[in-house]
């Protein structure tokens, strides 16, 4: 079943990969001068940018994971918490803050507020994407309606669901994954990004993800 997930979601040539490519085209349409911009990517990875058809003048990736050993000279990668940035990063300014499917994983309302504060302080423009809570399929496990189940039921499903991105080793591991995944709705995104335009990425007429966009 993992090969099924890869074929439909994970690979660049998969259905999911084509959706990501269309989202990238949308980003360039909204920010046509992206190749001249300095960008900070909160919670992303260098591969997103090295595999893109067009790259900004400079990209700074900040992620809690250990940085890769080698990246192109136009990319900087630092280990850090986007909700509590080190002073040397928080004091910098960029043209654009980019974040893809991160805010739903930072850990509760207070942490999402801190994340949004980082977005607002770092640049005059932003592109913050997150899966939409009320799309009928939970996107991390590719499981219909999973986000509406009680926590224990979600964890039990996470342990056994064959299309999960990473299989849980035990119940505690499954609970960790479930509790660190909180899908957001429109009201929440408008609250965290009040000056932004809220775009809807649709699938079969239904909103699949939300993108808070602020043009400088």
PDB file of C-alpha atoms in Angstrom:
ATOM      1  CA  UNK A   1       0.000   0.000   0.000  1.00  0.00           C
ATOM      2  CA  UNK A   2       2.964   2.348   0.516  1.00  0.00           C
ATOM      3  CA  UNK A   3       3.666   2.047  -3.207  1.00  0.00           C
ATOM      4  CA  UNK A   4       0.054   3.128  -3.800  1.00  0.00           C
ATOM      5  CA  UNK A   5       0.641   6.264  -1.736  1.00  0.00           C
ATOM      6  CA  UNK A   6       3.859   7.005  -3.613  1.00  0.00           C
ATOM      7  CA  UNK A   7       2.162   6.513  -6.954  1.00  0.00           C
ATOM      8  CA  UNK A   8      -0.759   8.816  -6.116  1.00  0.00           C
ATOM      9  CA  UNK A   9       0.720  11.335  -3.664  1.00  0.00           C
ATOM     10  CA  UNK A  10       4.449  11.390  -2.922  1.00  0.00           C
ATOM     11  CA  UNK A  11       6.296  11.154  -6.228  1.00  0.00           C
ATOM     12  CA  UNK A  12       6.818  14.243  -8.369  1.00  0.00           C
ATOM     13  CA  UNK A  13       5.051  12.555 -11.290  1.00  0.00           C
ATOM     14  CA  UNK A  14       2.117  11.422  -9.109  1.00  0.00           C
ATOM     15  CA  UNK A  15      -1.292  13.072  -8.902  1.00  0.00           C
ATOM     16  CA  UNK A  16      -0.159  14.802  -5.703  1.00  0.00           C
ATOM     17  CA  UNK A  17       3.069  15.894  -7.377  1.00  0.00           C
ATOM     18  CA  UNK A  18       1.133  17.481 -10.226  1.00  0.00           C
ATOM     19  CA  UNK A  19      -1.051  19.308  -7.690  1.00  0.00           C
ATOM     20  CA  UNK A  20       2.083  20.661  -5.995  1.00  0.00           C
ATOM     21  CA  UNK A  21       3.432  21.795  -9.367  1.00  0.00           C
ATOM     22  CA  UNK A  22       0.194  23.691 -10.049  1.00  0.00           C
ATOM     23  CA  UNK A  23       0.458  25.325  -6.621  1.00  0.00           C
ATOM     24  CA  UNK A  24       3.990  26.400  -7.506  1.00  0.00           C
ATOM     25  CA  UNK A  25       2.693  27.962 -10.739  1.00  0.00           C
ATOM     26  CA  UNK A  26       0.133  29.813  -8.629  1.00  0.00           C
ATOM     27  CA  UNK A  27       2.873  31.142  -6.337  1.00  0.00           C
ATOM     28  CA  UNK A  28       4.789  32.507  -9.326  1.00  0.00           C
ATOM     29  CA  UNK A  29       1.593  34.035 -10.698  1.00  0.00           C
ATOM     30  CA  UNK A  30       0.972  35.858  -7.419  1.00  0.00           C
ATOM     31  CA  UNK A  31       4.641  36.873  -7.051  1.00  0.00           C
ATOM     32  CA  UNK A  32       5.905  37.219 -10.643  1.00  0.00           C
ATOM     33  CA  UNK A  33       9.190  38.727  -9.466  1.00  0.00           C
ATOM     34  CA  UNK A  34       9.938  35.727  -7.216  1.00  0.00           C
ATOM     35  CA  UNK A  35      13.298  35.181  -8.897  1.00  0.00           C
ATOM     36  CA  UNK A  36      14.385  38.608  -7.635  1.00  0.00           C
ATOM     37  CA  UNK A  37      13.165  38.136  -4.064  1.00  0.00           C
ATOM     38  CA  UNK A  38      14.749  37.107  -0.780  1.00  0.00           C
ATOM     39  CA  UNK A  39      12.565  34.419   0.805  1.00  0.00           C
ATOM     40  CA  UNK A  40      12.475  32.852   4.246  1.00  0.00           C
ATOM     41  CA  UNK A  41      10.839  29.431   4.330  1.00  0.00           C
ATOM     42  CA  UNK A  42       9.505  28.623   7.798  1.00  0.00           C
ATOM     43  CA  UNK A  43       9.415  24.882   8.430  1.00  0.00           C
ATOM     44  CA  UNK A  44      10.310  23.849   4.899  1.00  0.00           C
ATOM     45  CA  UNK A  45      13.331  22.163   3.354  1.00  0.00           C
ATOM     46  CA  UNK A  46      15.932  22.965   0.748  1.00  0.00           C
ATOM     47  CA  UNK A  47      14.647  20.295  -1.651  1.00  0.00           C
ATOM     48  CA  UNK A  48      11.458  22.293  -2.216  1.00  0.00           C
ATOM     49  CA  UNK A  49      13.566  25.034  -3.774  1.00  0.00           C
ATOM     50  CA  UNK A  50      16.271  23.015  -5.500  1.00  0.00           C
ATOM     51  CA  UNK A  51      13.584  21.012  -7.324  1.00  0.00           C
ATOM     52  CA  UNK A  52      11.524  24.052  -8.302  1.00  0.00           C
ATOM     53  CA  UNK A  53      11.548  25.293 -11.912  1.00  0.00           C
ATOM     54  CA  UNK A  54      12.362  28.827 -10.776  1.00  0.00           C
ATOM     55  CA  UNK A  55      14.229  29.859  -7.665  1.00  0.00           C
ATOM     56  CA  UNK A  56      14.403  33.139  -5.740  1.00  0.00           C
ATOM     57  CA  UNK A  57      17.517  35.261  -5.523  1.00  0.00           C
ATOM     58  CA  UNK A  58      18.074  34.008  -1.982  1.00  0.00           C
ATOM     59  CA  UNK A  59      16.278  31.454   0.213  1.00  0.00           C
ATOM     60  CA  UNK A  60      16.675  31.010   3.958  1.00  0.00           C
ATOM     61  CA  UNK A  61      15.134  27.801   5.283  1.00  0.00           C
ATOM     62  CA  UNK A  62      14.451  27.496   9.028  1.00  0.00           C
ATOM     63  CA  UNK A  63      13.429  24.083  10.353  1.00  0.00           C
ATOM     64  CA  UNK A  64      13.644  22.246  13.666  1.00  0.00           C
ATOM     65  CA  UNK A  65      15.389  19.352  11.898  1.00  0.00           C
ATOM     66  CA  UNK A  66      19.156  19.122  11.498  1.00  0.00           C
ATOM     67  CA  UNK A  67      20.229  21.033   8.345  1.00  0.00           C
ATOM     68  CA  UNK A  68      21.576  19.101   5.343  1.00  0.00           C
ATOM     69  CA  UNK A  69      25.335  19.029   4.879  1.00  0.00           C
ATOM     70  CA  UNK A  70      25.332  20.667   1.452  1.00  0.00           C
ATOM     71  CA  UNK A  71      23.018  23.166  -0.240  1.00  0.00           C
ATOM     72  CA  UNK A  72      23.475  25.552  -3.189  1.00  0.00           C
ATOM     73  CA  UNK A  73      25.079  28.896  -2.430  1.00  0.00           C
ATOM     74  CA  UNK A  74      21.755  30.707  -2.888  1.00  0.00           C
ATOM     75  CA  UNK A  75      20.171  28.693  -0.035  1.00  0.00           C
ATOM     76  CA  UNK A  76      20.900  29.033   3.682  1.00  0.00           C
ATOM     77  CA  UNK A  77      19.515  26.446   6.100  1.00  0.00           C
ATOM     78  CA  UNK A  78      19.366  26.961   9.865  1.00  0.00           C
ATOM     79  CA  UNK A  79      17.987  24.831  12.653  1.00  0.00           C
ATOM     80  CA  UNK A  80      15.407  26.804  14.601  1.00  0.00           C
ATOM     81  CA  UNK A  81      11.859  27.039  15.889  1.00  0.00           C
ATOM     82  CA  UNK A  82       9.654  29.255  13.701  1.00  0.00           C
ATOM     83  CA  UNK A  83       7.511  30.046  16.759  1.00  0.00           C
ATOM     84  CA  UNK A  84      10.529  31.259  18.761  1.00  0.00           C
ATOM     85  CA  UNK A  85      13.168  32.328  16.277  1.00  0.00           C
ATOM     86  CA  UNK A  86      16.731  32.971  17.435  1.00  0.00           C
ATOM     87  CA  UNK A  87      17.437  36.705  17.700  1.00  0.00           C
ATOM     88  CA  UNK A  88      19.901  36.638  14.811  1.00  0.00           C
ATOM     89  CA  UNK A  89      17.144  35.353  12.508  1.00  0.00           C
ATOM     90  CA  UNK A  90      14.237  37.316  13.987  1.00  0.00           C
ATOM     91  CA  UNK A  91      16.120  40.580  13.399  1.00  0.00           C
ATOM     92  CA  UNK A  92      16.486  39.987   9.650  1.00  0.00           C
ATOM     93  CA  UNK A  93      14.093  41.173   6.964  1.00  0.00           C
ATOM     94  CA  UNK A  94      13.064  39.464   3.737  1.00  0.00           C
ATOM     95  CA  UNK A  95      10.852  40.169   0.752  1.00  0.00           C
ATOM     96  CA  UNK A  96       8.583  37.144   1.313  1.00  0.00           C
ATOM     97  CA  UNK A  97       7.747  34.610   4.030  1.00  0.00           C
ATOM     98  CA  UNK A  98       6.830  31.217   2.578  1.00  0.00           C
ATOM     99  CA  UNK A  99       5.363  28.299   4.523  1.00  0.00           C
ATOM    100  CA  UNK A 100       3.778  25.123   3.240  1.00  0.00           C
ATOM    101  CA  UNK A 101       1.777  22.755   5.477  1.00  0.00           C
ATOM    102  CA  UNK A 102       3.531  23.783   8.702  1.00  0.00           C
ATOM    103  CA  UNK A 103       1.175  25.890  10.856  1.00  0.00           C
ATOM    104  CA  UNK A 104      -1.069  22.863  11.529  1.00  0.00           C
ATOM    105  CA  UNK A 105       1.894  21.099  13.200  1.00  0.00           C
ATOM    106  CA  UNK A 106       3.345  23.747  15.523  1.00  0.00           C
ATOM    107  CA  UNK A 107       1.337  22.765  18.601  1.00  0.00           C
ATOM    108  CA  UNK A 108      -1.801  24.660  19.618  1.00  0.00           C
ATOM    109  CA  UNK A 109      -3.275  28.145  19.464  1.00  0.00           C
ATOM    110  CA  UNK A 110      -0.573  29.958  21.431  1.00  0.00           C
ATOM    111  CA  UNK A 111       2.169  28.484  19.254  1.00  0.00           C
ATOM    112  CA  UNK A 112       0.232  29.337  16.091  1.00  0.00           C
ATOM    113  CA  UNK A 113       0.033  32.943  17.311  1.00  0.00           C
ATOM    114  CA  UNK A 114       3.813  33.001  17.738  1.00  0.00           C
ATOM    115  CA  UNK A 115       4.239  31.483  14.277  1.00  0.00           C
ATOM    116  CA  UNK A 116       1.997  34.151  12.749  1.00  0.00           C
ATOM    117  CA  UNK A 117       3.900  36.881  14.591  1.00  0.00           C
ATOM    118  CA  UNK A 118       7.115  35.617  13.006  1.00  0.00           C
ATOM    119  CA  UNK A 119       5.466  35.736   9.583  1.00  0.00           C
ATOM    120  CA  UNK A 120       4.276  39.318  10.072  1.00  0.00           C
ATOM    121  CA  UNK A 121       7.616  40.586  11.384  1.00  0.00           C
ATOM    122  CA  UNK A 122       9.969  38.982   8.871  1.00  0.00           C
ATOM    123  CA  UNK A 123       8.591  40.367   5.601  1.00  0.00           C
ATOM    124  CA  UNK A 124       5.900  42.639   4.143  1.00  0.00           C
ATOM    125  CA  UNK A 125       4.559  39.771   1.996  1.00  0.00           C
ATOM    126  CA  UNK A 126       3.675  36.171   2.774  1.00  0.00           C
ATOM    127  CA  UNK A 127       2.337  32.910   1.352  1.00  0.00           C
ATOM    128  CA  UNK A 128       1.183  30.552   4.127  1.00  0.00           C
ATOM    129  CA  UNK A 129      -0.541  27.338   3.038  1.00  0.00           C
ATOM    130  CA  UNK A 130      -2.316  24.771   5.205  1.00  0.00           C
ATOM    131  CA  UNK A 131      -4.683  21.853   4.521  1.00  0.00           C
ATOM    132  CA  UNK A 132      -8.337  22.765   5.080  1.00  0.00           C
ATOM    133  CA  UNK A 133      -9.975  21.100   8.057  1.00  0.00           C
ATOM    134  CA  UNK A 134     -13.288  20.451   6.309  1.00  0.00           C
ATOM    135  CA  UNK A 135     -11.967  18.762   3.195  1.00  0.00           C
ATOM    136  CA  UNK A 136     -13.404  15.228   3.532  1.00  0.00           C
ATOM    137  CA  UNK A 137     -10.039  13.411   3.391  1.00  0.00           C
ATOM    138  CA  UNK A 138      -7.374  13.965   6.060  1.00  0.00           C
ATOM    139  CA  UNK A 139      -4.273  14.714   3.940  1.00  0.00           C
ATOM    140  CA  UNK A 140      -1.485  13.354   6.155  1.00  0.00           C
ATOM    141  CA  UNK A 141      -2.930   9.860   6.425  1.00  0.00           C
ATOM    142  CA  UNK A 142      -5.088  10.018   3.246  1.00  0.00           C
ATOM    143  CA  UNK A 143      -7.950   8.798   5.464  1.00  0.00           C
ATOM    144  CA  UNK A 144     -11.570   9.934   4.899  1.00  0.00           C
ATOM    145  CA  UNK A 145     -12.990  11.852   7.862  1.00  0.00           C
ATOM    146  CA  UNK A 146     -10.122  10.970  10.177  1.00  0.00           C
ATOM    147  CA  UNK A 147      -9.789  14.550  11.505  1.00  0.00           C
ATOM    148  CA  UNK A 148     -13.319  14.394  12.947  1.00  0.00           C
ATOM    149  CA  UNK A 149     -12.751  11.275  15.071  1.00  0.00           C
ATOM    150  CA  UNK A 150     -11.906  11.282  18.821  1.00  0.00           C
ATOM    151  CA  UNK A 151      -8.179  11.334  19.560  1.00  0.00           C
ATOM    152  CA  UNK A 152      -8.024   7.676  20.614  1.00  0.00           C
ATOM    153  CA  UNK A 153      -9.809   6.591  17.443  1.00  0.00           C
ATOM    154  CA  UNK A 154      -7.484   8.705  15.315  1.00  0.00           C
ATOM    155  CA  UNK A 155      -4.457   7.154  16.982  1.00  0.00           C
ATOM    156  CA  UNK A 156      -5.810   3.642  16.489  1.00  0.00           C
ATOM    157  CA  UNK A 157      -6.409   4.407  12.821  1.00  0.00           C
ATOM    158  CA  UNK A 158      -2.969   5.996  12.465  1.00  0.00           C
ATOM    159  CA  UNK A 159      -1.337   2.762  13.663  1.00  0.00           C
ATOM    160  CA  UNK A 160      -3.026   0.630  11.025  1.00  0.00           C
ATOM    161  CA  UNK A 161      -3.964   2.835   8.109  1.00  0.00           C
ATOM    162  CA  UNK A 162      -1.890   1.634   5.130  1.00  0.00           C
ATOM    163  CA  UNK A 163      -1.657   5.006   3.347  1.00  0.00           C
ATOM    164  CA  UNK A 164       0.029   6.862   6.223  1.00  0.00           C
ATOM    165  CA  UNK A 165       3.181   8.742   5.253  1.00  0.00           C
ATOM    166  CA  UNK A 166       5.059   7.094   8.135  1.00  0.00           C
ATOM    167  CA  UNK A 167       3.708   4.055   9.988  1.00  0.00           C
ATOM    168  CA  UNK A 168       3.504   4.433  13.772  1.00  0.00           C
ATOM    169  CA  UNK A 169       5.647   2.071  15.811  1.00  0.00           C
ATOM    170  CA  UNK A 170       3.167   1.859  18.704  1.00  0.00           C
ATOM    171  CA  UNK A 171       0.176   3.624  20.258  1.00  0.00           C
ATOM    172  CA  UNK A 172       2.303   6.318  21.901  1.00  0.00           C
ATOM    173  CA  UNK A 173       3.950   7.083  18.568  1.00  0.00           C
ATOM    174  CA  UNK A 174       0.531   7.238  16.895  1.00  0.00           C
ATOM    175  CA  UNK A 175      -0.804   9.584  19.593  1.00  0.00           C
ATOM    176  CA  UNK A 176       2.211  11.849  19.120  1.00  0.00           C
ATOM    177  CA  UNK A 177       1.528  12.147  15.406  1.00  0.00           C
ATOM    178  CA  UNK A 178      -2.173  12.770  15.914  1.00  0.00           C
ATOM    179  CA  UNK A 179      -1.750  15.353  18.678  1.00  0.00           C
ATOM    180  CA  UNK A 180       0.794  17.313  16.648  1.00  0.00           C
ATOM    181  CA  UNK A 181      -1.594  17.579  13.689  1.00  0.00           C
ATOM    182  CA  UNK A 182      -4.403  20.135  14.042  1.00  0.00           C
ATOM    183  CA  UNK A 183      -6.087  21.113  10.782  1.00  0.00           C
ATOM    184  CA  UNK A 184      -7.315  24.718  10.554  1.00  0.00           C
ATOM    185  CA  UNK A 185     -10.464  26.320   9.162  1.00  0.00           C
ATOM    186  CA  UNK A 186     -11.122  29.695   7.529  1.00  0.00           C
ATOM    187  CA  UNK A 187     -11.900  31.553  10.757  1.00  0.00           C
ATOM    188  CA  UNK A 188      -8.604  30.503  12.301  1.00  0.00           C
ATOM    189  CA  UNK A 189      -6.556  31.478   9.241  1.00  0.00           C
ATOM    190  CA  UNK A 190      -8.277  34.884   9.074  1.00  0.00           C
ATOM    191  CA  UNK A 191      -7.556  35.362  12.783  1.00  0.00           C
ATOM    192  CA  UNK A 192      -3.838  34.601  12.416  1.00  0.00           C
ATOM    193  CA  UNK A 193      -3.438  36.514   9.134  1.00  0.00           C
ATOM    194  CA  UNK A 194      -6.015  39.353   9.262  1.00  0.00           C
ATOM    195  CA  UNK A 195      -4.383  41.440   6.524  1.00  0.00           C
ATOM    196  CA  UNK A 196      -4.148  38.597   4.042  1.00  0.00           C
ATOM    197  CA  UNK A 197      -6.278  37.453   1.137  1.00  0.00           C
ATOM    198  CA  UNK A 198      -7.460  33.904   1.806  1.00  0.00           C
ATOM    199  CA  UNK A 199      -7.178  31.786  -1.330  1.00  0.00           C
ATOM    200  CA  UNK A 200      -8.822  28.381  -1.717  1.00  0.00           C
ATOM    201  CA  UNK A 201      -7.080  25.524  -3.476  1.00  0.00           C
ATOM    202  CA  UNK A 202      -9.894  23.301  -4.758  1.00  0.00           C
ATOM    203  CA  UNK A 203     -10.330  19.695  -5.748  1.00  0.00           C
ATOM    204  CA  UNK A 204     -13.575  18.531  -7.372  1.00  0.00           C
ATOM    205  CA  UNK A 205     -15.138  21.833  -6.349  1.00  0.00           C
ATOM    206  CA  UNK A 206     -14.224  21.387  -2.665  1.00  0.00           C
ATOM    207  CA  UNK A 207     -11.650  23.465  -0.800  1.00  0.00           C
ATOM    208  CA  UNK A 208      -8.616  21.249  -0.224  1.00  0.00           C
ATOM    209  CA  UNK A 209      -6.252  23.813   1.297  1.00  0.00           C
ATOM    210  CA  UNK A 210      -6.169  27.452   2.341  1.00  0.00           C
ATOM    211  CA  UNK A 211      -3.448  29.938   1.446  1.00  0.00           C
ATOM    212  CA  UNK A 212      -3.053  33.229   3.315  1.00  0.00           C
ATOM    213  CA  UNK A 213      -1.489  35.619   0.803  1.00  0.00           C
ATOM    214  CA  UNK A 214      -0.291  39.139   1.446  1.00  0.00           C
ATOM    215  CA  UNK A 215       1.320  41.075  -1.365  1.00  0.00           C
ATOM    216  CA  UNK A 216       3.795  43.738  -0.310  1.00  0.00           C
TER     217      UNK A 216
END
